[in-house]
PDB file of C-alpha atoms in Angstrom:
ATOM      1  CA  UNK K   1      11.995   3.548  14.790  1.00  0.00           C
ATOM      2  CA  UNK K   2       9.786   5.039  12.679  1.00  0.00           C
ATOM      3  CA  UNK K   3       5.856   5.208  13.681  1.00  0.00           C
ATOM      4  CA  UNK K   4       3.055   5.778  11.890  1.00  0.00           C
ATOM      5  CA  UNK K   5      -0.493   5.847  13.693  1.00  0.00           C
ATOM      6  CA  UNK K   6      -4.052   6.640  11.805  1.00  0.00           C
ATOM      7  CA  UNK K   7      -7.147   7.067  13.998  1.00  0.00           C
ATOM      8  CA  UNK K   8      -9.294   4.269  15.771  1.00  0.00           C
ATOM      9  CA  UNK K   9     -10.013   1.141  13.826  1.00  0.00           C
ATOM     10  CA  UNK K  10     -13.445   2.450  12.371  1.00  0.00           C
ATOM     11  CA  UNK K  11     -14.971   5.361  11.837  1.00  0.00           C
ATOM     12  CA  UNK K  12     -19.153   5.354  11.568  1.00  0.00           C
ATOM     13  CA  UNK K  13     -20.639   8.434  10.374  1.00  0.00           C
ATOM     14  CA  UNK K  14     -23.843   9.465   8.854  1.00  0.00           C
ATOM     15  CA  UNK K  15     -24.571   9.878   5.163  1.00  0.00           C
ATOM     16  CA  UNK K  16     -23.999  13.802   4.669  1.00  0.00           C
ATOM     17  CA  UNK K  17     -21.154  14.217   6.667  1.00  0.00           C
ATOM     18  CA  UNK K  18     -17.847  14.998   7.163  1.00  0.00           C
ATOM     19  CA  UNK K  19     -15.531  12.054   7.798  1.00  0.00           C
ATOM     20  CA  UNK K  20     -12.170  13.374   9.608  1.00  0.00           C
ATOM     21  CA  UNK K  21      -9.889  10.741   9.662  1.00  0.00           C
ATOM     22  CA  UNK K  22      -6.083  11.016  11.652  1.00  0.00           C
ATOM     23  CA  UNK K  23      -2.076  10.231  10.429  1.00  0.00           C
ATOM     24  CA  UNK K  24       0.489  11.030  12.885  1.00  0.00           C
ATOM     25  CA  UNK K  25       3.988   9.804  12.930  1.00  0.00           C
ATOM     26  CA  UNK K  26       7.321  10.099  14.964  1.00  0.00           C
ATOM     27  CA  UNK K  27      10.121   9.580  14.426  1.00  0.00           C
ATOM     28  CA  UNK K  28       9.861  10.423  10.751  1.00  0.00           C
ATOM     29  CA  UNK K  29      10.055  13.535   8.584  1.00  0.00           C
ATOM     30  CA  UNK K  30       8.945  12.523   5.418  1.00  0.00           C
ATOM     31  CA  UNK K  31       8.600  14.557   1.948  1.00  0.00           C
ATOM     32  CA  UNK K  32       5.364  13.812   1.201  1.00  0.00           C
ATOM     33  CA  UNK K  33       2.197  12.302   2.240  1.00  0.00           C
ATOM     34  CA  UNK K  34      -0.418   9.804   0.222  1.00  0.00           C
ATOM     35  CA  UNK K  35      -3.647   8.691   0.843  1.00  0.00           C
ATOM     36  CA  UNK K  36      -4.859   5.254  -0.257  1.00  0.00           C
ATOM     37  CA  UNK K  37      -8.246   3.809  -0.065  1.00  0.00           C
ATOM     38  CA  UNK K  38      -8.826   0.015  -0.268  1.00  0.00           C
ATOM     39  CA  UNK K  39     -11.934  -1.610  -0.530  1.00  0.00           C
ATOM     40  CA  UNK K  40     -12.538  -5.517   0.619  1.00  0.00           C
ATOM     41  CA  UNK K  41     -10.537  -7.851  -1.369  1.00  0.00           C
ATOM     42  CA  UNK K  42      -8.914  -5.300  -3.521  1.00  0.00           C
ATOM     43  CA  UNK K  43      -5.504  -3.827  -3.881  1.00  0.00           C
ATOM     44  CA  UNK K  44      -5.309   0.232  -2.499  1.00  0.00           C
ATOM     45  CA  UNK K  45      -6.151   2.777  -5.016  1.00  0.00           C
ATOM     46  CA  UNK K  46      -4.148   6.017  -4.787  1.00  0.00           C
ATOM     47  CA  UNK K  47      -6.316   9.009  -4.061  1.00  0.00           C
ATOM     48  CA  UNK K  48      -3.909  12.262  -3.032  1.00  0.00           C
ATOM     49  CA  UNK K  49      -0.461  12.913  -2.770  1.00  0.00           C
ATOM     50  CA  UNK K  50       0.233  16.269  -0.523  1.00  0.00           C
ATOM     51  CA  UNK K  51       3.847  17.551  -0.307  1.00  0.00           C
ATOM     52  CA  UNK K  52       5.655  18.877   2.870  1.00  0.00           C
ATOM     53  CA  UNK K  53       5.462  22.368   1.496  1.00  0.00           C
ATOM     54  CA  UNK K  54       1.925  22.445   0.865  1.00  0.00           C
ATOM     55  CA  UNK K  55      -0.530  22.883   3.480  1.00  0.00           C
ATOM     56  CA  UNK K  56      -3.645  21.953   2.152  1.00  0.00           C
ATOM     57  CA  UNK K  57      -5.018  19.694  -1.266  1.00  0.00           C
ATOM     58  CA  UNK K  58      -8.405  19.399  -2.690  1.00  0.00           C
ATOM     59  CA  UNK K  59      -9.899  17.059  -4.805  1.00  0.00           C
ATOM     60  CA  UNK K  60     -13.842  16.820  -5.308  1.00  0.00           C
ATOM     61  CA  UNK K  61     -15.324  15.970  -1.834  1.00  0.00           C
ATOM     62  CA  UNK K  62     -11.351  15.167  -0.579  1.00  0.00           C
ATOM     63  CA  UNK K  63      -9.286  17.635   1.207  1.00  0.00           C
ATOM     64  CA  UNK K  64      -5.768  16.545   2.857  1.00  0.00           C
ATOM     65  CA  UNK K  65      -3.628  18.963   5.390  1.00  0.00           C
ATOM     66  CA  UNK K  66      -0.395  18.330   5.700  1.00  0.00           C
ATOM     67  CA  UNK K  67       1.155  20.146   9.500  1.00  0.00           C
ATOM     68  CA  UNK K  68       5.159  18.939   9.982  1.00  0.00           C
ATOM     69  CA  UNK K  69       5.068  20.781  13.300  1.00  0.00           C
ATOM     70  CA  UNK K  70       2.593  18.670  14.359  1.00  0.00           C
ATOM     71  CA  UNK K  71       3.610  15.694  12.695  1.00  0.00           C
ATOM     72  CA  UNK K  72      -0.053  15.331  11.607  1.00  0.00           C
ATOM     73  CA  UNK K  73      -2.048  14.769   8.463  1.00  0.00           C
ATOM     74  CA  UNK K  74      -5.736  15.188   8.423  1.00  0.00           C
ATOM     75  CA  UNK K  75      -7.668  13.341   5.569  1.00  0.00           C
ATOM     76  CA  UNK K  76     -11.482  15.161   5.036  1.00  0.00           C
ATOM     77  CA  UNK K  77     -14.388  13.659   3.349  1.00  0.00           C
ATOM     78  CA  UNK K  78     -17.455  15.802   3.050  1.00  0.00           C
ATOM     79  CA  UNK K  79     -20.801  15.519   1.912  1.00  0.00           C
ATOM     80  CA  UNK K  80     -19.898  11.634   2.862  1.00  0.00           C
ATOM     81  CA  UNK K  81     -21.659   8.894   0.579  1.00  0.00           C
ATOM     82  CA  UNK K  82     -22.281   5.098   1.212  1.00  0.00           C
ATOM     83  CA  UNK K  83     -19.722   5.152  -1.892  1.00  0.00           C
ATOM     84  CA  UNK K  84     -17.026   6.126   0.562  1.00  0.00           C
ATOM     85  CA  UNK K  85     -17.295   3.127   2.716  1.00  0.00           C
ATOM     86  CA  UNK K  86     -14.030   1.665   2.676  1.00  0.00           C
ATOM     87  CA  UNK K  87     -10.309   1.703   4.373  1.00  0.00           C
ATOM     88  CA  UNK K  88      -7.743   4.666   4.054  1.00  0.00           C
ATOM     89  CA  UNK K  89      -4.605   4.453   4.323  1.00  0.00           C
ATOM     90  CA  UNK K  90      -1.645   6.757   4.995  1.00  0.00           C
ATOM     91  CA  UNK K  91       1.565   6.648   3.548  1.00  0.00           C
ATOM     92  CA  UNK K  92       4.420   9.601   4.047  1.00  0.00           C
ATOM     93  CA  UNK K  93       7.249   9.016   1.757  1.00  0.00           C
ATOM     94  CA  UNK K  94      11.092  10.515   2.189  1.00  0.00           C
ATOM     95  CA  UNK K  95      13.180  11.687  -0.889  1.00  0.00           C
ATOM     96  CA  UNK K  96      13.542   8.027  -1.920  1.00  0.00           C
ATOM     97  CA  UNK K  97      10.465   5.368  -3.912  1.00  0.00           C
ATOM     98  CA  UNK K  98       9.611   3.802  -0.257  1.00  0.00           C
ATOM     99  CA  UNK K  99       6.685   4.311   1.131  1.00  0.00           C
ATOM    100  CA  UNK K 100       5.550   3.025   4.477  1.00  0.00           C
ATOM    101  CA  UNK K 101       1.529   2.821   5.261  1.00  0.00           C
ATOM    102  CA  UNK K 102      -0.291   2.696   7.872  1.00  0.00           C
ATOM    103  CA  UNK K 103      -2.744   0.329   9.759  1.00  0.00           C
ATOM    104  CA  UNK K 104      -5.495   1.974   7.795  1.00  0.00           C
ATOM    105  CA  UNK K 105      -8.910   3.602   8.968  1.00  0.00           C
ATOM    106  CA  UNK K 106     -12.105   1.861   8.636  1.00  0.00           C
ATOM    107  CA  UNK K 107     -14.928   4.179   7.396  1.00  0.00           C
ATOM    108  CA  UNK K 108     -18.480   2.993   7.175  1.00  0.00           C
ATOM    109  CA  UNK K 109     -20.978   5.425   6.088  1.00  0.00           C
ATOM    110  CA  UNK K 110     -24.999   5.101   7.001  1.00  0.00           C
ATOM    111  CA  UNK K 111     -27.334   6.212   4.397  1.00  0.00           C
TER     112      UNK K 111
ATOM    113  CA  UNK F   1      -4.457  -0.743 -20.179  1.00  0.00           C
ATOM    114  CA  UNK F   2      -5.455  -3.453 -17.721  1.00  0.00           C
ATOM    115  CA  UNK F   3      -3.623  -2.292 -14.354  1.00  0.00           C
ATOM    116  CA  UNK F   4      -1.304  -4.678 -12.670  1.00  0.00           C
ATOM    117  CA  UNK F   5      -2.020  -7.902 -12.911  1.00  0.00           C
ATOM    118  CA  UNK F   6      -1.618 -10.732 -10.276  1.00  0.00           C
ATOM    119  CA  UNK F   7      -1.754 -14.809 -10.430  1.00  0.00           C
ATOM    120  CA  UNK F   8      -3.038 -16.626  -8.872  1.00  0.00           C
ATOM    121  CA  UNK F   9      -5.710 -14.672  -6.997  1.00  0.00           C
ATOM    122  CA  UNK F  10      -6.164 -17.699  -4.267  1.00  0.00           C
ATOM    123  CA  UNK F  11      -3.835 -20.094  -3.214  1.00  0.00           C
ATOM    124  CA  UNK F  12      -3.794 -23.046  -0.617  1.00  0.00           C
ATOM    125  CA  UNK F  13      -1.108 -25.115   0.048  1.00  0.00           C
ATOM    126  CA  UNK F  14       0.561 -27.396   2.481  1.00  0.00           C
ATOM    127  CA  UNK F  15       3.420 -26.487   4.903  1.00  0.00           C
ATOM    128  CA  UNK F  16       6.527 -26.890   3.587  1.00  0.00           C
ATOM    129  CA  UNK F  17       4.869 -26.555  -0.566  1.00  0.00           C
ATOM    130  CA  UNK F  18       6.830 -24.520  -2.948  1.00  0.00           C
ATOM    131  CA  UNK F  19       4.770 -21.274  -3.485  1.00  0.00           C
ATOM    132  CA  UNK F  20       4.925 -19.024  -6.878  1.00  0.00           C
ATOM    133  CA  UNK F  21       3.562 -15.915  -7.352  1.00  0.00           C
ATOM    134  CA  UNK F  22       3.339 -13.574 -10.384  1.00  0.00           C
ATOM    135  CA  UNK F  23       2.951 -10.073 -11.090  1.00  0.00           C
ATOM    136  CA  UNK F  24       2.332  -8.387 -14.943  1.00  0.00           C
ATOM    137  CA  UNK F  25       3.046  -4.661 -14.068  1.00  0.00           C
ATOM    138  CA  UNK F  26       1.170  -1.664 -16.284  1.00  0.00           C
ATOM    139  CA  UNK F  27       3.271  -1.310 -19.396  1.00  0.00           C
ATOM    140  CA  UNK F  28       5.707   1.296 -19.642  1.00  0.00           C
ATOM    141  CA  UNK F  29       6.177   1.428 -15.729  1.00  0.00           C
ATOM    142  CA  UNK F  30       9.687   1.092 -14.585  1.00  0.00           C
ATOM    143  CA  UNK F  31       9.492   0.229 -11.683  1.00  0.00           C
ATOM    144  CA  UNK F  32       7.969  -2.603  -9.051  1.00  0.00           C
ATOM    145  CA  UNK F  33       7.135  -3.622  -5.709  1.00  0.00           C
ATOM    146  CA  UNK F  34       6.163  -6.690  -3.633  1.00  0.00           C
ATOM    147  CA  UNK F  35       3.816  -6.404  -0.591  1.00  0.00           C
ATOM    148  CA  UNK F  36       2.757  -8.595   2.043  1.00  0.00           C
ATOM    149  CA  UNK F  37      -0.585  -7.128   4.145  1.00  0.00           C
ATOM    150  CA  UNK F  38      -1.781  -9.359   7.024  1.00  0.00           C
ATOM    151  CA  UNK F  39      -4.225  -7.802  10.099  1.00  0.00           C
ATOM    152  CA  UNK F  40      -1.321  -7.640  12.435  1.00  0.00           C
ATOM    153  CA  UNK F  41       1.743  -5.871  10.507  1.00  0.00           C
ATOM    154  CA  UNK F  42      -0.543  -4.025   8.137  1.00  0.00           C
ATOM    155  CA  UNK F  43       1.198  -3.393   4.734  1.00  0.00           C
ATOM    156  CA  UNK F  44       4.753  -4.062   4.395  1.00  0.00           C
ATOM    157  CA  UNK F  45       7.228  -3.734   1.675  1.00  0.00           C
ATOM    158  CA  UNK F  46       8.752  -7.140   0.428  1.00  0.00           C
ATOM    159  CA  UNK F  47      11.280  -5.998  -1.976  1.00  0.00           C
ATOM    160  CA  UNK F  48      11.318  -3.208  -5.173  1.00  0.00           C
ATOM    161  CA  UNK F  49      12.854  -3.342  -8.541  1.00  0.00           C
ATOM    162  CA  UNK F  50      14.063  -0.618 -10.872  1.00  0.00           C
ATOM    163  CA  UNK F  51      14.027  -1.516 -14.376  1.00  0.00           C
ATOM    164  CA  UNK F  52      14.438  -5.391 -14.005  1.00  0.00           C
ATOM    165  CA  UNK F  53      17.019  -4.812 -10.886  1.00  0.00           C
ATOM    166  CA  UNK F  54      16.139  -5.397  -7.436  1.00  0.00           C
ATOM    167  CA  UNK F  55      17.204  -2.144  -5.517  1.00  0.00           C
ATOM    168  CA  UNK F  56      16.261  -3.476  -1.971  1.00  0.00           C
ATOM    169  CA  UNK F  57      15.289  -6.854  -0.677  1.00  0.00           C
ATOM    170  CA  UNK F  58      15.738  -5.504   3.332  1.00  0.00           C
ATOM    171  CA  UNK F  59      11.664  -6.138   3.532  1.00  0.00           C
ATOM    172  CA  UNK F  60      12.553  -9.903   2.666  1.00  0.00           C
ATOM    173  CA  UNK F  61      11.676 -11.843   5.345  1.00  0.00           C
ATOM    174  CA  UNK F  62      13.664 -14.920   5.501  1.00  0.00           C
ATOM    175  CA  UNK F  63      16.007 -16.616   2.785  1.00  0.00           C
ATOM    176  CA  UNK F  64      12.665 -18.934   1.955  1.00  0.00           C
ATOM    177  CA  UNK F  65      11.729 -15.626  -0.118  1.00  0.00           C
ATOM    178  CA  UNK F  66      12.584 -14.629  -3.455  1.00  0.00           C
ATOM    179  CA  UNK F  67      12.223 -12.488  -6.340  1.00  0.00           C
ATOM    180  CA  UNK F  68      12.866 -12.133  -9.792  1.00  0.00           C
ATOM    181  CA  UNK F  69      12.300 -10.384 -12.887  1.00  0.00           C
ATOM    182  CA  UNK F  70      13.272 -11.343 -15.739  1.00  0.00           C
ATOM    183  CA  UNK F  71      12.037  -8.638 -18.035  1.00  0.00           C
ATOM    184  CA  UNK F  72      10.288  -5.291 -17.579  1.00  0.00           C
ATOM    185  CA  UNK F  73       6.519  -7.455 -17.912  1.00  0.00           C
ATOM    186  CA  UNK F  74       7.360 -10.083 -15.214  1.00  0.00           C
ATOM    187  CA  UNK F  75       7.949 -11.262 -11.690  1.00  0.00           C
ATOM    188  CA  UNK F  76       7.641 -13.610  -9.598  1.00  0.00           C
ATOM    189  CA  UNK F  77       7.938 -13.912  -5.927  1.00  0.00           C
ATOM    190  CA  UNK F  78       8.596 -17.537  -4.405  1.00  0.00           C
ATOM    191  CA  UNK F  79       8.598 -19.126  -1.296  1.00  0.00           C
ATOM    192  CA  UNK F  80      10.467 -22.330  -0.895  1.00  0.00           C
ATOM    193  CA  UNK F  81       9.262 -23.570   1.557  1.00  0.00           C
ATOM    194  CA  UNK F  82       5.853 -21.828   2.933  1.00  0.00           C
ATOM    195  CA  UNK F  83       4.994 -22.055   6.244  1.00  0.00           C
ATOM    196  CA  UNK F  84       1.799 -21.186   8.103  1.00  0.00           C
ATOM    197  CA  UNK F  85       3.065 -18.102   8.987  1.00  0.00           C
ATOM    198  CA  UNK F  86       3.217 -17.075   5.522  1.00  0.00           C
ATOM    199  CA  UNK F  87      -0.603 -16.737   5.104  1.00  0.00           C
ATOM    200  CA  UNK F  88      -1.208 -13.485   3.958  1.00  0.00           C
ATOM    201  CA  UNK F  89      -2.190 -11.259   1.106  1.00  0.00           C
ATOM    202  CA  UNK F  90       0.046 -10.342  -1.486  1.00  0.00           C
ATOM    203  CA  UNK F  91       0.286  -7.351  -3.684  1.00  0.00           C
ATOM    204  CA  UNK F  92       2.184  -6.503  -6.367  1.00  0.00           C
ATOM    205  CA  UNK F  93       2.404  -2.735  -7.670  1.00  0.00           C
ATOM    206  CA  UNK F  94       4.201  -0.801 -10.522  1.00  0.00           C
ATOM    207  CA  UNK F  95       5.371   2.910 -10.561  1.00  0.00           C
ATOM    208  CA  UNK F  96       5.913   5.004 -14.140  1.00  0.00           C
ATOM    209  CA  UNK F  97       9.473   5.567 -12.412  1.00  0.00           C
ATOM    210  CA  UNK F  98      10.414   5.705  -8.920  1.00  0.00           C
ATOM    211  CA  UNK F  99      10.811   9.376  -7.846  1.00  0.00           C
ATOM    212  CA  UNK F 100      10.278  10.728  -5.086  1.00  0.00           C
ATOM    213  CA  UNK F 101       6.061  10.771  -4.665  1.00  0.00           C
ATOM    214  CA  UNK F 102       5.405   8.484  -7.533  1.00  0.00           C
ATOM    215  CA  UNK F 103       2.175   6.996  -7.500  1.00  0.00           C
ATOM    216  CA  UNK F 104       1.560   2.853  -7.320  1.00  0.00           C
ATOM    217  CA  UNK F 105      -0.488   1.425  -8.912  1.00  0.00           C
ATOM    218  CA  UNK F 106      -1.381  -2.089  -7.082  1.00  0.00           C
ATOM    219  CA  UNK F 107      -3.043  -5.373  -8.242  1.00  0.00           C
ATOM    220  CA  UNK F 108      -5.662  -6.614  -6.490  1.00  0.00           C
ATOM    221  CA  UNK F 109      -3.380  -9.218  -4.637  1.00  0.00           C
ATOM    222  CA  UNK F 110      -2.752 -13.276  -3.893  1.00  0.00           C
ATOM    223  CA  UNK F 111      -4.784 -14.522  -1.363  1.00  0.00           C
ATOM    224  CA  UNK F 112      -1.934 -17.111   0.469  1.00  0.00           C
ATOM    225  CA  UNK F 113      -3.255 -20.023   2.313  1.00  0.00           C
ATOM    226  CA  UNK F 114      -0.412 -21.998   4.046  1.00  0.00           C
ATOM    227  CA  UNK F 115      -2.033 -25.136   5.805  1.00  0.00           C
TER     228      UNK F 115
END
């Protein structure tokens, strides 16, 4: 069955920084890729959609890589901001509307 | 435009209660999903329509669930009857039209309290 796995539960890093955060799945060879981010009590906000031909996508401090050998996307945040503080989600898509997420990554960031 | 809209945001009920929920999607948006996230299953597709007709209720968990929508501005998802084990939060979300890679757009969800 499909699998989709994003890195440890939370991720603390200080203000500045660059926040790496982890989606690998198995059993899966999806299209695309999104990236969510949800904040406390609020529904997820779309931030970047990356397709399987495309290796890398920027946007502002946001950078996405996409690797279908590895079964691996990487979700970057630099020049991290309290602002940032929230949960990310992954969600590859196939060629159809369905998307399945992930567990999510916590990020807090300390000014 | 206002984004999806959800109602109500919090709900508590009794075991065995009849539970309504409803969903305004953006305007324009043809298509729309039902999501359940609790800490253990993370998010998880209930059931999606495409213009008014449900394409795929597989996500549905029992026959206690069901959805409708009646027009391209409304749905509702019920469950008749709740159970504890229903407690979760609840999202509805609309897509302009559901390619491949659309974007959803989600509400900001029903907090379910089944007692």
């Amino acid at each position: 069955s499909q699998k989709i796995e994003q890195n440890s539960e939370a991720l603390n890093i200080q203000e500045g920084k660059t926040a790496t955060l982890t989606c690998n799945y198995t059993n899966y060879s999806p299209a695309y890729l999104q990236w969510y981010r949800q904040d406390p009590g609020r529904g997820p906000v779309f931030l970047l959609l990356i397709r399987e031909n495309e290796k890398e996508k920027r946007k502002e401090r946001l950078k996405v890589t996409f690797d279908t050998t590895l079964k691996q996307s990487l979700f970057h945040i630099t020049a991290s901001q309290p602002a940032d503080s929230a949960t990310y989600l992954c969600a590859p898509g196939a060629n159809d509307y369905k998307l399945s997420f992930g567990a999510g990554t916590t990020v807090t960031v300390r000014a | 435009d206002a984004g999806v809209i959800q109602s109500p945001r919090h709900e508590v009920t009794e075991m065995g209660q009849e539970v309504t929920l409803r969903c305004k999607p953006i305007s324009g948006h043809n298509s729309l999903f039902w999501y359940r996230q609790t800490m253990m299953r993370g998010l998880e597709l209930l059931i999606y329509f495409n213009n008014n007709v449900p394409i795929d209720d597989s996500g549905m968990p029992e026959d206690r669930f069901s959805a409708k929508m009646p027009n391209a501005s409304f749905s509702t998802l019920k469950i008749q009857p709740s159970e504890p084990r229903d407690s979760a939060v609840y999202f509805c979300a609309s897509s302009l039209q559901a390619s491949t890679a659309d974007t959803q757009y989600f509400g900001p969800g029903t907090r379910l309290t089944v007692l």
